[in-house]
Coordinates of C-alpha atoms in Angstrom, one line a residue:
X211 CA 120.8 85.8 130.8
X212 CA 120.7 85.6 127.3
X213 CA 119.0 88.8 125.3
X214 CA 116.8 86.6 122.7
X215 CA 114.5 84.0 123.8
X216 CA 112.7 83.9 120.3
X217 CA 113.4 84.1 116.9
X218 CA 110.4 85.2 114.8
X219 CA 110.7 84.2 110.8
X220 CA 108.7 85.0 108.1
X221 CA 109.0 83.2 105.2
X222 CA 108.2 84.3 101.6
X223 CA 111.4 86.9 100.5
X224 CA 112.9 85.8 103.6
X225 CA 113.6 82.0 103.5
X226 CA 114.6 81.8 100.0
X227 CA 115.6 84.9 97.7
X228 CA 113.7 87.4 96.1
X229 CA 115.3 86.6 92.8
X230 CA 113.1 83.1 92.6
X231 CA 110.4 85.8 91.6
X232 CA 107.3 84.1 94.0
X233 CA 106.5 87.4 94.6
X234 CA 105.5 88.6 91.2
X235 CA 104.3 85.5 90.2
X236 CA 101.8 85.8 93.4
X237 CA 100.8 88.9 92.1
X238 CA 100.1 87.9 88.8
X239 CA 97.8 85.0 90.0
X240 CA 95.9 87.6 92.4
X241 CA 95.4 89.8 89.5
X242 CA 94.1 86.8 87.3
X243 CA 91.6 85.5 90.3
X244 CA 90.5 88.9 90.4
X245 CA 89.7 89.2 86.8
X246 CA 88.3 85.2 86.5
X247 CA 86.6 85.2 89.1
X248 CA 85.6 88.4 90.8
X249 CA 84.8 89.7 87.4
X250 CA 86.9 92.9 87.9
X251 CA 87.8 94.5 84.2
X252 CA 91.0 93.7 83.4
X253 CA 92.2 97.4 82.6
X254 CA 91.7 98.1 86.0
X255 CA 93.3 95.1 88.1
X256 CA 96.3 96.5 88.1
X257 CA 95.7 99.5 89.9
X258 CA 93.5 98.2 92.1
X259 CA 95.5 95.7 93.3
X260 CA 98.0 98.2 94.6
X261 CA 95.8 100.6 96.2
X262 CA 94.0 97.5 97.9
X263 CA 97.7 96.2 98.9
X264 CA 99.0 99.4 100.2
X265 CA 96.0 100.0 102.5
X266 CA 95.4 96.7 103.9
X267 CA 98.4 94.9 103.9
X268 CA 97.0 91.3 101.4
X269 CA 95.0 91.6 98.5
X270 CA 92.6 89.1 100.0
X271 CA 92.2 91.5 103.4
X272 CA 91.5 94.5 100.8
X273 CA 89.1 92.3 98.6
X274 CA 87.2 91.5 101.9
X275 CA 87.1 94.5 103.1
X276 CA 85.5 96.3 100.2
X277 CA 82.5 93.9 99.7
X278 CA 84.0 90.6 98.0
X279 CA 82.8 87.3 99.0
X280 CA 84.5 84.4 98.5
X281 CA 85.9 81.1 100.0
X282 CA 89.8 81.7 101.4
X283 CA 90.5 78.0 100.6
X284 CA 89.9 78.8 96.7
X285 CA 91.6 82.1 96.7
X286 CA 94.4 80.6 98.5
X287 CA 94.3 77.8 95.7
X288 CA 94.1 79.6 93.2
X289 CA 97.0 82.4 93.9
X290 CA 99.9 79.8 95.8
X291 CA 98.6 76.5 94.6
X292 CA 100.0 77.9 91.0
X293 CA 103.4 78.4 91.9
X294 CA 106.6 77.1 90.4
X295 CA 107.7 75.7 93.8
X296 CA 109.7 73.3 92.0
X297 CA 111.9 76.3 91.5
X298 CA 112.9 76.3 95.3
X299 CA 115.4 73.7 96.1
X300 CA 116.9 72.0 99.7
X301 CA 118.9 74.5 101.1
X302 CA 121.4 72.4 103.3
X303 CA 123.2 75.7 104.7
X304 CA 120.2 77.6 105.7
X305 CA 118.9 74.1 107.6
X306 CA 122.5 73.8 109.7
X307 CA 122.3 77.6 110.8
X308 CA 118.7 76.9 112.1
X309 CA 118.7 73.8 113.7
X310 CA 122.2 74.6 115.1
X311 CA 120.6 77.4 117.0
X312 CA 120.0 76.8 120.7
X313 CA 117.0 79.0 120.6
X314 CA 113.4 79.1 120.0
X315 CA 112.2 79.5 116.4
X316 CA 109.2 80.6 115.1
X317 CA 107.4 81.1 111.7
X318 CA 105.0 84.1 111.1
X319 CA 103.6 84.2 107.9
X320 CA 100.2 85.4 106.2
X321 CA 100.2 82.7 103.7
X322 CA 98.3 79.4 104.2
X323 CA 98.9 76.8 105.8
X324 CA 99.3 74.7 102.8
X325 CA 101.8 77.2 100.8
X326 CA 104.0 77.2 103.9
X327 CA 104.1 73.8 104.4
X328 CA 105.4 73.4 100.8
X329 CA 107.6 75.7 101.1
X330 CA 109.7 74.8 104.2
X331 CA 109.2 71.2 102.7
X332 CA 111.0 72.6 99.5
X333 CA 113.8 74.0 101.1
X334 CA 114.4 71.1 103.6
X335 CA 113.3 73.1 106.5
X336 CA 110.1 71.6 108.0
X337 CA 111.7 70.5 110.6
X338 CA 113.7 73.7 111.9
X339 CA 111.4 75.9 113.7
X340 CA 109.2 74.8 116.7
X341 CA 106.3 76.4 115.8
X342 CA 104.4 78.2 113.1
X343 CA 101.5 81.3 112.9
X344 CA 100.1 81.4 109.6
X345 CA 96.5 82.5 107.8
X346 CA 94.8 79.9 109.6
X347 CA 96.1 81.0 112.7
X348 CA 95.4 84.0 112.8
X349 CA 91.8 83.7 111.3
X350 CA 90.8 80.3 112.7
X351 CA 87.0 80.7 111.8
X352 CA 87.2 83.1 109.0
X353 CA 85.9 81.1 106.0
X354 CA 83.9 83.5 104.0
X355 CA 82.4 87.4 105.0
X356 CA 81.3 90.3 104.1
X357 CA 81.5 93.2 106.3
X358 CA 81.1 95.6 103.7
X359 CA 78.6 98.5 104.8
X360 CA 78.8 100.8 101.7
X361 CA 80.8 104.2 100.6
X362 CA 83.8 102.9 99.0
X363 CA 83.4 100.8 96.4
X364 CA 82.4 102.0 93.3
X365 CA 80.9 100.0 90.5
X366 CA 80.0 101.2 86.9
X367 CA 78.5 98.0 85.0
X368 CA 81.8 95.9 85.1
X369 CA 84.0 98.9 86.4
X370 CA 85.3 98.5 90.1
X371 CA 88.1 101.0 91.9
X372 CA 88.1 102.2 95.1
X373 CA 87.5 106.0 95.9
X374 CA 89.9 106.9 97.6
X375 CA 89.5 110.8 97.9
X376 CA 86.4 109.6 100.2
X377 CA 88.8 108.5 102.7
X378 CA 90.1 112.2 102.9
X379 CA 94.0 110.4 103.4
X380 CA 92.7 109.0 106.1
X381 CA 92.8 105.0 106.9
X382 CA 90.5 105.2 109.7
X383 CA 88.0 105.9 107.2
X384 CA 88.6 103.0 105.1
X385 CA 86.3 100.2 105.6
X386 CA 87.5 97.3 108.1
X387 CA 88.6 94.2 107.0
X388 CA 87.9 90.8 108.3
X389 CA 91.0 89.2 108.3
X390 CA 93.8 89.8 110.4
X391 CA 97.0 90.2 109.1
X392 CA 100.6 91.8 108.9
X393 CA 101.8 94.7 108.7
X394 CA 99.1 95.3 111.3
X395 CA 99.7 95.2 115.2
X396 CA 96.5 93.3 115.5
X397 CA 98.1 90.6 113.7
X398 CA 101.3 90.6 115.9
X399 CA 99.6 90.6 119.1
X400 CA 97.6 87.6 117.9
X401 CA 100.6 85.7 117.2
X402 CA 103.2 86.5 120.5
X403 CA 99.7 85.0 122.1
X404 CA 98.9 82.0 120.1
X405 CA 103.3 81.2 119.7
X406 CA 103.6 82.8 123.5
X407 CA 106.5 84.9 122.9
X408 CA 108.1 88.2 124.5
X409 CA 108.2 90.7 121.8
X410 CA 111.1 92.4 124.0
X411 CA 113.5 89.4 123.7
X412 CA 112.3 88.4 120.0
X413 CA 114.0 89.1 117.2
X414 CA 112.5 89.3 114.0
X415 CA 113.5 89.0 110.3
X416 CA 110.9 90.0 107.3
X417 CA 112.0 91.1 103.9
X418 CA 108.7 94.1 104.3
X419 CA 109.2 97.2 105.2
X420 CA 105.9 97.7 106.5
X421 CA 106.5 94.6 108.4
X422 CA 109.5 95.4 110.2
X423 CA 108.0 99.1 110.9
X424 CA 105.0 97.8 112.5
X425 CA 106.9 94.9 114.7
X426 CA 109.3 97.5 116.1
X427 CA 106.7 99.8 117.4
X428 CA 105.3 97.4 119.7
X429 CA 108.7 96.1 120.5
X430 CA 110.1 93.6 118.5
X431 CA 114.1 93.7 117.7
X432 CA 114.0 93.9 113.9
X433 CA 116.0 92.6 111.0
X434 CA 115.4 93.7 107.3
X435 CA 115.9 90.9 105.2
X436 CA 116.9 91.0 101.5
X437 CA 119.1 94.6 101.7
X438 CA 122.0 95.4 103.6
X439 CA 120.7 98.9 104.1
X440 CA 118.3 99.8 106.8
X441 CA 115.2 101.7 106.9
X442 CA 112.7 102.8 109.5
X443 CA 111.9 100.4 112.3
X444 CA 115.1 98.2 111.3
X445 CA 117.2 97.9 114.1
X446 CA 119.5 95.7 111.7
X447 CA 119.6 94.7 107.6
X448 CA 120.4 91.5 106.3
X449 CA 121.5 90.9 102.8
X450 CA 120.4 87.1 102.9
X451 CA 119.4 84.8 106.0
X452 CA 123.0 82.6 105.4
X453 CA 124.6 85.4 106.4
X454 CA 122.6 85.4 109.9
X455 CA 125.7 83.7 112.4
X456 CA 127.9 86.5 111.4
X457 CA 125.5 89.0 112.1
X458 CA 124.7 87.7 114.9
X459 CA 127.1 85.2 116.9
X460 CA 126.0 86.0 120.0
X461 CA 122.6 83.8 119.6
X462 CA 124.6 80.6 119.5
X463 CA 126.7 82.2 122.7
X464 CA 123.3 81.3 124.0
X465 CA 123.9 77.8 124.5
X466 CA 127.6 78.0 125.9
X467 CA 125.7 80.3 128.7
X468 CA 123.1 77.6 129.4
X469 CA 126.0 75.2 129.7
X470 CA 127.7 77.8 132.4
X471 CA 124.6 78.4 134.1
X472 CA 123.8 74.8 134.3
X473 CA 127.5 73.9 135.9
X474 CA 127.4 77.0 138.0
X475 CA 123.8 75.3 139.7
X476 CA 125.8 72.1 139.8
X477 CA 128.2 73.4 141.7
X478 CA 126.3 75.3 144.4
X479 CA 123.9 72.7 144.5
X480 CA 127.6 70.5 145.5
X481 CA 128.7 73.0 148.2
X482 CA 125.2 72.6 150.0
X483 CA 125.4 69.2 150.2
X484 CA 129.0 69.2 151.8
X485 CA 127.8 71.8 154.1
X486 CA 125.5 69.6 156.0
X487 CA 128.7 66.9 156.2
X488 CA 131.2 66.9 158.9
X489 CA 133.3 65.1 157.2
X490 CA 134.8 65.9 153.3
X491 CA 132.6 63.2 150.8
X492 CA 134.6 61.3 149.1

């Protein structure tokens, strides 16, 4: 029996390097849609970005869940449709290490659809994995909402922040969002149903920390990608996805036992057969 049955892939930070600066970019886009079209003062975008990250996960969840309404499909347009993808380029290595993998490969992402389609198109990888959970998936009739029922969000005029001394430290108290997401167990759940995997023989590669954390408590195998030091919840730490066969040989050993399980069948499937002969077969 082989230990992994699944292997569970995000994609931005962990497909490609950090150093191709998507993330920063990203950030600067959700800070401009923010400003542009949320009307949120510029002096304070910055700020409440990062509270709104750090407590639910996306921007967009934390936007949602303190009152904004607006259509995903523009937001999502607006923040990935502006990236320099023509930055990423094939990556012939990373494409022989997956598809030369004998098993299951999955992506789990909480971009769009769209933005991970160009992506894996990008990097010549479209065709590696055999399935794929992304925004859509995980919110499949989410277009616009607003479940926001008052207490923490606090406008003055064109002023917006969120007070967070009302939440006491506590994230219980904040207000809920509507869209499912990582780092949240919610969000995991909903994709080992919709990809039908076995957290216990999955293993999973992320470049967040928050990510990883989450996936080990409810008992993924983890694999910090992006560092070669681990933190919390990491069982393992990856510098950079090429260097995933000699980290882990034993998930192509997976094949060479299918092969010996298959010939071991063969051959007591042959001994029954000659059983009910009296005479050898030739």
């Amino acid at each position: 029996m082989t230990k992994y049955e699944c292997l569970l892939f995000d994609v931005d930070d962990t497909l490609y390097s950090h150093s191709y600066g998507f993330s920063n970019k990203c950030s600067k886009n959700i800070e401009e849609y923010m400003i542009q079209k949320l009307g949120i003062e510029e002096s304070e975008v910055s700020e409440f970005n990062r509270v709104l990250y750090k407590n639910y996960g996306t921007s967009m969840a934390g936007l949602k869940a303190v009152g904004y309404d607006f259509d995903n499909d523009d937001y999502h347009s607006f923040v990935h449709g502006r990236l320099p993808y023509e930055n990423l380029k094939p990556d012939p290595v990373l494409r022989n290490l997956l598809l030369s993998l004998p098993i299951r490969k999955v992506i789990f992402s909480n971009a769009d659809e769209i933005h991970v389609a160009k992506v894996l198109r990008k990097l010549g990888l479209e065709d590696c994995f055999d399935g794929i959970v992304n925004f859509e998936s995980l919110n499949p009739t989410n277009k616009t909402s607003n479940n926001f029922d008052g207490g923490y969000l606090v406008r003055s005029g064109s002023r917006t922040a969120i007070n967070l001394d009302a939440t006491n430290g506590c994230s219980s108290l904040l207000p809920k969002s509507p869209i499912v997401c990582k780092p949240f167990e919610d969000a995991f759940e909903q994709a080992f149903k919709i990809a039908n995997i076995n957290p216990h023989k999955t293993l999973f590669f992320d470049d967040s920390t928050r990510n990883i954390e989450c996936g080990k408590s409810i008992g993924l195998h983890t694999v910090l990608v992006g560092t070669s030091r681990r933190t919390k919840g990491a069982d393992y730490a990856l510098e950079n996805i090429h260097n995933i066969r000699e980290a882990f040989p034993e998930l192509w050993d997976a094949d060479e036992i299918s092969k010996n399980i298959k010939c071991s069948e063969n051959k007591n499937h042959c001994i029954v057969i000659c059983e009910h002969h009296p005479s050898p077969i030739k």
